Short mmCIF file of C-alpha atoms in Angstrom, two decimals:
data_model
loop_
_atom_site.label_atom_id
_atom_site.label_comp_id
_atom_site.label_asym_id
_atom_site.label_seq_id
_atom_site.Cartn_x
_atom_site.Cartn_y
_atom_site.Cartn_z
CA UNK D 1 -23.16 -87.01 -21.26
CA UNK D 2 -20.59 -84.51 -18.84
CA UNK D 3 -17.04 -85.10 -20.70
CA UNK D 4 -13.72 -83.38 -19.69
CA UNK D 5 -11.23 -83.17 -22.27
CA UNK D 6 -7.56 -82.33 -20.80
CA UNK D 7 -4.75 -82.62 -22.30
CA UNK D 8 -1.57 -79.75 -22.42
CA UNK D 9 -1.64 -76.85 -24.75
CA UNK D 10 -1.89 -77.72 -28.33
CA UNK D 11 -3.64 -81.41 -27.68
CA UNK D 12 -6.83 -80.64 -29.68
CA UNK D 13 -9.06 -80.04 -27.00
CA UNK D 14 -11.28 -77.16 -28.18
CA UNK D 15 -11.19 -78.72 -31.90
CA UNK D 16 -12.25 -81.67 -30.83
CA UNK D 17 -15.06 -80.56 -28.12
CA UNK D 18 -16.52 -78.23 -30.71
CA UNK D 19 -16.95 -81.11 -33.24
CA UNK D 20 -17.98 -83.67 -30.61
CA UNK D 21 -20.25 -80.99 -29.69
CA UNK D 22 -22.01 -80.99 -33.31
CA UNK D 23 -22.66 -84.63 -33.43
CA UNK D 24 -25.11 -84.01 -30.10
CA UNK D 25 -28.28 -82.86 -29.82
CA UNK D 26 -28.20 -80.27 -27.33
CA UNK D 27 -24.67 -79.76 -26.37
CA UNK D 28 -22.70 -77.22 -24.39
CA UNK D 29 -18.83 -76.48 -24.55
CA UNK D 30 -17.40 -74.78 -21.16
CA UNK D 31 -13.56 -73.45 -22.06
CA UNK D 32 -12.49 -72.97 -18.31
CA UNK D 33 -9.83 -70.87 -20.27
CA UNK D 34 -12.80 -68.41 -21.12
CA UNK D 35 -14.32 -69.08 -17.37
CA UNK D 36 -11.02 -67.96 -15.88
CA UNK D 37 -10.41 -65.15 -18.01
CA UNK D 38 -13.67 -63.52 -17.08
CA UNK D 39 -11.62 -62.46 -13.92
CA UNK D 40 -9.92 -59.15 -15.33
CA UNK D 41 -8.35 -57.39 -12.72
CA UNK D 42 -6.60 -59.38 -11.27
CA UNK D 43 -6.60 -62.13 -13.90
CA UNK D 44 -3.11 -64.25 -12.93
CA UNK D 45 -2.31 -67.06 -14.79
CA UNK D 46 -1.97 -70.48 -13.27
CA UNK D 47 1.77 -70.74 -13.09
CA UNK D 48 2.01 -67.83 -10.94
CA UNK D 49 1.80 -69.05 -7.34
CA UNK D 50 -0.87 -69.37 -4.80
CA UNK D 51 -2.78 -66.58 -6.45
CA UNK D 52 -3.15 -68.34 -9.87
CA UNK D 53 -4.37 -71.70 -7.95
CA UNK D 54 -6.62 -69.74 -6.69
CA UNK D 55 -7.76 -68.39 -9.73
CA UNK D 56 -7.59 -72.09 -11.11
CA UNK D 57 -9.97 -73.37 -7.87
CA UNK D 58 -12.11 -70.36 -9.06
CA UNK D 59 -12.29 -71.27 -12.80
CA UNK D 60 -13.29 -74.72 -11.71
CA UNK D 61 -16.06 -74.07 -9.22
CA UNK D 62 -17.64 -71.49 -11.77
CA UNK D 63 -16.83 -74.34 -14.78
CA UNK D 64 -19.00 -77.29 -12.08
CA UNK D 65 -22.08 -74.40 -11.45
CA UNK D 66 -22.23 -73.81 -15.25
CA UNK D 67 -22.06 -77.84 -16.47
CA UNK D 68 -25.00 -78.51 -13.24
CA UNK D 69 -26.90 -75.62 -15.09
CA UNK D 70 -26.51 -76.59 -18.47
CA UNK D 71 -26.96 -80.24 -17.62
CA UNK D 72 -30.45 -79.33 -15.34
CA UNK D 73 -32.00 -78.02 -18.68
CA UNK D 74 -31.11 -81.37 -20.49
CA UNK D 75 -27.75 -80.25 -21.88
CA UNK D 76 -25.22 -81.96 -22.80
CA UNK D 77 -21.88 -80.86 -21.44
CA UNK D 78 -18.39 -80.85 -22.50
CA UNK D 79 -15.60 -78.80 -20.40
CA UNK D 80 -12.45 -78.46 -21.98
CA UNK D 81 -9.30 -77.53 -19.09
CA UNK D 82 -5.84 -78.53 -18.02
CA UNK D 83 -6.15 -81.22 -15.30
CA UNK D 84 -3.88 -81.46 -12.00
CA UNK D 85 -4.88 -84.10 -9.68
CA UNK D 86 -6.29 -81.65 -7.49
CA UNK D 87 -8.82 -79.71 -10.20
CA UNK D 88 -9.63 -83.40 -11.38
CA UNK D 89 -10.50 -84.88 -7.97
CA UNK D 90 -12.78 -81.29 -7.31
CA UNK D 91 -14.44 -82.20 -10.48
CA UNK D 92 -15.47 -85.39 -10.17
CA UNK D 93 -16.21 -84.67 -6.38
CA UNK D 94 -18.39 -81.53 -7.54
CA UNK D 95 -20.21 -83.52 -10.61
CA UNK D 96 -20.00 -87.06 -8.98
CA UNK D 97 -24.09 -87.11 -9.75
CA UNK D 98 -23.20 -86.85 -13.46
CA UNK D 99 -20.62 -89.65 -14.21
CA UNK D 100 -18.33 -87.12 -15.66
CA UNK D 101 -15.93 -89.22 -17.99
CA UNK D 102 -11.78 -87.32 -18.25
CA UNK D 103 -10.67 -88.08 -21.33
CA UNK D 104 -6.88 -87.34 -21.99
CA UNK D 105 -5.68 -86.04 -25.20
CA UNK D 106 -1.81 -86.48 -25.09
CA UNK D 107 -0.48 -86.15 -28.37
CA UNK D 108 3.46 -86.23 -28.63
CA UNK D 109 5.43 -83.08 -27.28
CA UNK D 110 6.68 -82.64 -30.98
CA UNK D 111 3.00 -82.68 -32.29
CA UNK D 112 2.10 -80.31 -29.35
CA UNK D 113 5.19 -78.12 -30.22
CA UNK D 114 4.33 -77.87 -33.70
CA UNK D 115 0.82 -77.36 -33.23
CA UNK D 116 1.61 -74.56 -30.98
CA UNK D 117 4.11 -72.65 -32.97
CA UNK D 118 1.32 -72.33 -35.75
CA UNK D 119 -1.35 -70.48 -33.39
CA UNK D 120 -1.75 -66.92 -33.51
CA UNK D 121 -1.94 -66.46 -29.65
CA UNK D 122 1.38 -69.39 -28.41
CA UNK D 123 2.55 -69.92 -25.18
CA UNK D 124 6.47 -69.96 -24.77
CA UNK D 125 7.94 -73.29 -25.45
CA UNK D 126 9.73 -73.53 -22.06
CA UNK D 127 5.86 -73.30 -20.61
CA UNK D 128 4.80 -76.37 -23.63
CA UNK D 129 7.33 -78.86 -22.42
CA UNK D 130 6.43 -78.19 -18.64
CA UNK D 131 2.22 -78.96 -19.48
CA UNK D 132 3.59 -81.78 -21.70
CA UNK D 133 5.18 -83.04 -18.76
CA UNK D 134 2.55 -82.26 -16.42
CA UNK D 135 0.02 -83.84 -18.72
CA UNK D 136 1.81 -87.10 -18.97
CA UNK D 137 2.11 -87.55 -14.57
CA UNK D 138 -1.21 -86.73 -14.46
CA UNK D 139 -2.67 -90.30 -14.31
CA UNK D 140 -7.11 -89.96 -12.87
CA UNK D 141 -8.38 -90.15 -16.65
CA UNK D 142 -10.56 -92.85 -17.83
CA UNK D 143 -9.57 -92.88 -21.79
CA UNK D 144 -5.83 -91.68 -22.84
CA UNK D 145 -5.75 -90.60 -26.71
CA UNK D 146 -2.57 -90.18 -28.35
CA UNK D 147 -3.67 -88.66 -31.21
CA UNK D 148 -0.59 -87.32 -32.56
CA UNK D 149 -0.83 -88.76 -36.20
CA UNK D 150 -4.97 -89.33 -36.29
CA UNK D 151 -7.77 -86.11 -37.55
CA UNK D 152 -9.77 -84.32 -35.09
CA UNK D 153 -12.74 -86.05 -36.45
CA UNK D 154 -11.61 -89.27 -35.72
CA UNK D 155 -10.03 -88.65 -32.66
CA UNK D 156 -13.72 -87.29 -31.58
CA UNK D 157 -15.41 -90.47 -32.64
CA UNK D 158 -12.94 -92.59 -31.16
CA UNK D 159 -14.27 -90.43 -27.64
CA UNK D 160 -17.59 -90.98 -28.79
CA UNK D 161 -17.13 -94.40 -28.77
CA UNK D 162 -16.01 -95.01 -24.91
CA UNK D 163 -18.48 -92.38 -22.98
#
């Protein structure tokens, strides 16, 4: 199984990859967060012109190499990341042997608002609405999930169900 959760800020994705991640055998989670933070100097966040997309082209190429070596040793693989149509189409283009499923977890903005405001690290709301927005254009998913009034668990065996 290769599954990509995306979804904006605040949309359950790491919750709900860890505990899909539990129910499997032998499964790995790849936080493309974590991936592009590993670049320290300069790290540049994605919103921050051509340098952060390239930092975001970076983050997935390393994300692709790690899934094809997790998945070679019998793995399986769950990446968790913020979609554009451009990181989607390099990621099924790069993993295209592996039938990699997008799932989208858009939850409303309120939900995503909330859920935001009660992290210890938040982004600023201005930045919430625009991945909200973002989120809900980006259309090369297979499964959408609203899953604004449903539990992590559930929302993770309602995934479970369609890949």
């Amino acid at each position: 199984m290769l599954l990509i959760l995306t979804g904006p800020a605040g949309a359950g994705k790491n919750t709900i990859g860890h505990i899909i991640a539990q129910k499997r055998e032998k499964c790995a989670v790849i936080d493309v967060d974590d991936v592009r933070h590993m670049a320290i100097k300069p790290h540049i966040a994605p919103w921050y012109g051509e340098a952060g997309q390239k930092q975001v082209r970076l983050g997935v190429k390393n994300a692709c190499a790690l899934a094809h070596n997790f998945i070679e040793e019998g793995f399986d693989v769950i990446i968790l990341d913020v979609l554009t149509d451009e990181t989607g189409r390099a990621y099924r283009e790069s993993l295209k042997d592996f039938n990699p499923k997008i799932i989208m977890l858009l939850p409303t903005l309120e939900k995503v608002k909330e859920r935001n405001s009660s992290r210890s690290y938040n982004l600023a709301e201005d930045r919430v609405i625009s991945l909200h927005q973002e989120q809900s254009e980006f259309k090369d998913f297979d499964e959408r999930i609203d899953n604004s009034n449903i539990s992590p668990e559930e929302t993770a065996e309602k995934i479970l169900r369609v890949v």
